[in-house]
Short mmCIF file of C-alpha atoms in Angstrom, two decimals:
data_model
loop_
_atom_site.label_atom_id
_atom_site.label_comp_id
_atom_site.label_asym_id
_atom_site.label_seq_id
_atom_site.Cartn_x
_atom_site.Cartn_y
_atom_site.Cartn_z
CA MET A 23 23.64 -57.74 10.29
CA VAL A 24 21.50 -54.44 12.37
CA PHE A 25 19.25 -55.14 14.19
CA ASP A 26 16.52 -51.50 14.41
CA LEU A 27 16.15 -50.82 17.50
CA PRO A 28 12.59 -50.36 19.45
CA ALA A 29 11.03 -46.73 18.47
CA TRP A 30 11.25 -45.48 21.61
CA CYS A 31 14.60 -45.92 21.69
CA ALA A 32 14.58 -41.97 19.30
CA ASP A 33 13.61 -39.94 22.46
CA ILE A 34 17.22 -41.40 24.60
CA ASP A 35 19.41 -38.30 23.69
CA VAL A 36 22.63 -38.67 22.04
CA GLU A 37 23.85 -35.09 21.99
CA THR A 38 25.13 -34.61 25.31
CA ALA A 39 28.39 -35.91 26.13
CA ARG A 40 29.04 -38.08 28.93
CA THR A 41 32.87 -38.82 29.53
CA ASP A 42 32.01 -40.10 33.29
CA PRO A 43 31.58 -43.88 33.73
CA THR A 44 28.45 -42.97 36.04
CA ASP A 45 26.63 -41.10 33.34
CA GLN A 46 27.54 -44.09 30.73
CA ILE A 47 26.38 -46.83 33.02
CA ARG A 48 22.63 -44.55 34.05
CA LEU A 49 22.57 -45.14 29.98
CA ALA A 50 22.64 -48.21 29.44
CA VAL A 51 20.13 -48.73 32.96
CA GLU A 52 18.12 -46.40 31.13
CA LEU A 53 17.94 -48.70 28.16
CA ALA A 54 17.29 -51.86 30.68
CA GLU A 55 14.41 -49.69 32.48
CA ARG A 56 12.40 -48.63 29.71
CA ASN A 57 12.61 -52.17 27.77
CA VAL A 58 11.63 -53.80 30.51
CA ALA A 59 8.48 -50.67 31.49
CA THR A 60 7.90 -50.80 27.80
CA GLY A 61 7.55 -54.76 27.09
CA SER A 62 9.66 -54.45 24.61
CA GLY A 63 12.47 -56.37 25.87
CA GLY A 64 15.30 -58.24 28.20
CA PRO A 65 16.21 -56.07 31.79
CA PHE A 66 19.39 -54.94 30.03
CA GLY A 67 20.73 -52.38 28.27
CA ALA A 68 24.59 -51.04 26.54
CA ALA A 69 25.26 -48.05 25.45
CA ILE A 70 28.97 -47.78 23.29
CA PHE A 71 30.72 -44.65 23.84
CA GLU A 72 34.61 -42.75 22.71
CA ILE A 73 36.53 -42.38 25.82
CA GLU A 74 38.21 -38.77 24.75
CA SER A 75 35.06 -37.56 23.73
CA GLY A 76 32.35 -38.80 25.70
CA ARG A 77 30.40 -38.90 22.77
CA LEU A 78 27.34 -41.14 22.29
CA VAL A 79 28.42 -43.99 19.17
CA SER A 80 24.83 -46.63 19.68
CA CYS A 81 22.65 -48.27 21.96
CA GLY A 82 21.22 -51.88 22.74
CA VAL A 83 18.94 -53.50 25.25
CA ASN A 84 17.78 -56.66 25.09
CA MET A 85 15.71 -58.38 21.81
CA VAL A 86 15.53 -61.36 21.71
CA VAL A 87 12.24 -62.25 22.49
CA PRO A 88 11.19 -60.27 19.62
CA SER A 89 13.74 -60.47 17.00
CA LYS A 90 13.62 -64.20 17.55
CA SER A 91 17.33 -64.32 17.91
CA PRO A 92 19.07 -65.70 20.65
CA ILE A 93 22.16 -63.11 19.93
CA ALA A 94 20.57 -59.91 20.06
CA HIS A 95 21.67 -59.62 23.40
CA ALA A 96 22.51 -55.77 25.07
CA GLU A 97 25.31 -55.98 23.67
CA ILE A 98 26.00 -57.58 20.77
CA VAL A 99 22.95 -54.89 19.59
CA ALA A 100 25.46 -51.94 20.15
CA ILE A 101 28.59 -53.46 18.98
CA THR A 102 26.68 -54.86 16.06
CA ARG A 103 25.09 -50.86 16.05
CA ALA A 104 28.95 -49.75 16.60
CA CYS A 105 30.02 -51.51 13.74
CA GLU A 106 27.58 -50.52 11.57
CA ALA A 107 28.14 -46.32 13.08
CA THR A 108 31.91 -46.47 12.45
CA GLU A 109 31.71 -49.12 8.94
CA THR A 110 34.24 -51.39 10.49
CA PHE A 111 34.76 -54.17 12.19
CA ASP A 112 37.28 -53.52 14.33
CA LEU A 113 35.83 -50.53 17.03
CA GLY A 114 40.27 -50.41 17.79
CA ALA A 115 40.69 -49.75 14.77
CA PRO A 116 43.86 -47.34 13.85
CA GLY A 117 42.28 -44.23 13.26
CA VAL A 118 38.42 -45.38 15.68
CA PRO A 119 38.49 -43.62 18.59
CA ALA A 120 38.88 -45.43 21.15
CA MET A 121 35.66 -46.91 22.48
CA ALA A 122 33.71 -47.90 26.02
CA LEU A 123 31.13 -50.54 26.07
CA ALA A 124 29.01 -49.71 29.08
CA THR A 125 26.51 -52.49 30.67
CA SER A 126 23.71 -52.49 32.71
CA THR A 127 24.73 -56.25 34.26
CA GLU A 128 28.59 -57.64 33.43
CA PRO A 129 28.36 -59.73 30.46
CA CYS A 130 26.63 -63.58 29.31
CA ALA A 131 29.59 -65.71 28.34
CA MET A 132 28.60 -64.82 24.46
CA CYS A 133 28.55 -60.73 25.67
CA PHE A 134 31.75 -61.69 27.44
CA GLY A 135 33.13 -63.09 24.01
CA ALA A 136 32.03 -60.19 22.00
CA VAL A 137 34.01 -57.46 24.55
CA PRO A 138 37.72 -58.47 23.20
CA TRP A 139 36.82 -59.45 19.71
CA SER A 140 34.78 -55.61 19.00
CA GLY A 141 37.63 -53.36 19.72
CA VAL A 142 36.96 -51.73 23.10
CA ARG A 143 38.95 -50.88 25.38
CA ARG A 144 37.17 -49.70 28.33
CA LEU A 145 34.08 -52.40 29.86
CA ILE A 146 31.78 -50.71 32.86
CA THR A 147 28.94 -52.57 34.13
CA SER A 148 26.04 -52.25 36.25
CA ALA A 149 24.78 -55.40 38.13
CA ARG A 150 26.32 -58.42 38.86
CA ASP A 151 26.13 -61.33 36.82
CA ALA A 152 25.03 -63.38 40.13
CA GLU A 153 22.24 -60.91 40.15
CA ALA A 154 20.68 -62.01 36.53
CA ARG A 155 21.19 -65.57 37.90
CA GLU A 156 19.13 -65.12 41.11
CA ILE A 157 16.26 -63.95 38.85
CA GLY A 158 16.62 -66.91 36.37
CA PHE A 159 18.39 -66.14 33.60
CA ASP A 160 21.46 -68.97 32.55
CA GLU A 161 24.90 -67.06 31.79
CA GLY A 162 26.08 -69.39 31.10
CA PRO A 163 30.11 -70.97 31.74
CA LYS A 164 31.92 -68.42 32.24
CA MET A 165 35.70 -68.26 33.77
CA ALA A 166 36.01 -66.67 37.95
CA ASP A 167 38.64 -64.73 36.57
CA TRP A 168 37.25 -63.12 33.69
CA LYS A 169 37.86 -59.47 34.64
CA GLN A 170 41.56 -60.43 34.92
CA ALA A 171 41.23 -61.82 31.62
CA LEU A 172 40.34 -58.87 30.08
CA GLU A 173 41.91 -56.33 31.67
CA ARG A 174 45.99 -58.82 30.11
CA ARG A 175 44.67 -58.19 26.78
CA GLY A 176 44.57 -54.44 26.64
CA ILE A 177 41.04 -53.75 28.61
CA GLU A 178 40.07 -52.15 30.94
CA VAL A 179 37.04 -53.06 32.90
CA ILE A 180 35.47 -50.92 35.36
CA THR A 181 32.37 -53.06 38.04
CA ASP A 182 29.95 -52.44 40.18
CA VAL A 183 28.62 -48.79 39.00
CA GLU A 184 25.18 -47.88 40.43
CA ARG A 185 24.81 -51.60 40.94
CA GLN A 186 21.79 -51.31 42.92
CA LEU A 187 19.50 -49.44 40.31
CA GLY A 188 21.14 -52.67 37.45
CA ALA A 189 19.84 -55.01 40.07
CA ASP A 190 16.79 -52.84 40.06
CA VAL A 191 16.03 -53.01 36.64
CA LEU A 192 16.53 -57.22 37.07
CA ARG A 193 14.22 -57.65 40.07
CA GLU A 194 11.42 -55.62 38.62
CA TYR A 195 10.92 -57.23 35.81
CA ALA A 196 10.90 -60.35 37.78
CA ALA A 197 8.49 -58.67 39.74
CA ARG A 198 6.95 -58.28 36.80
CA GLY A 199 6.64 -62.11 35.34
CA GLY A 200 8.92 -61.42 32.36
CA LEU A 201 9.75 -63.54 30.80
CA LEU A 202 12.96 -65.51 30.64
CA TYR A 203 14.49 -66.45 27.41
CA ASN A 204 17.32 -70.29 28.79
CA GLY A 205 17.70 -71.79 25.62
CA ARG A 206 16.84 -75.20 26.12
CA GLY A 207 16.05 -74.16 30.16
CA GLY A 208 18.85 -73.47 30.68
CA HIS A 209 20.94 -77.00 29.49
#
């Protein structure tokens, strides 16, 4: 299954190389901001880049409500689209350039699980899990040492990049009365 992105995603600059994690996060946060501003989904954005070249491989935005799929989180969408673009289920396979996943918010429990299975070698995050929970999202049970768990698997983890920008998107979504789509009310 490949998720179709909202039409406005066609405006994203795919030509500019972004090797700096801050620039990569700024794109992920921009995706989240535009998703909120256009009403096309939830307040989360993600992007996958080749680490060495900085080439944008894929984008993802949260599309849970419009797609009617509880797994259509920004990270899952970006990973799925990157696999489609590279024609592999393993973004860490031999011959595939090392990839980084930039997310506007730390991954929830489901997306955390997808990170090592995807094969990405770096995870970069902006807002914290606590900030998503603060506005009412159920991020699921995630181990306290999640960063170390990924690092033990050879995945570099960089957190709090442009944290305020990521948190601002979450708060803007809440201020606009955005739908909190927690399965079974988070129970």
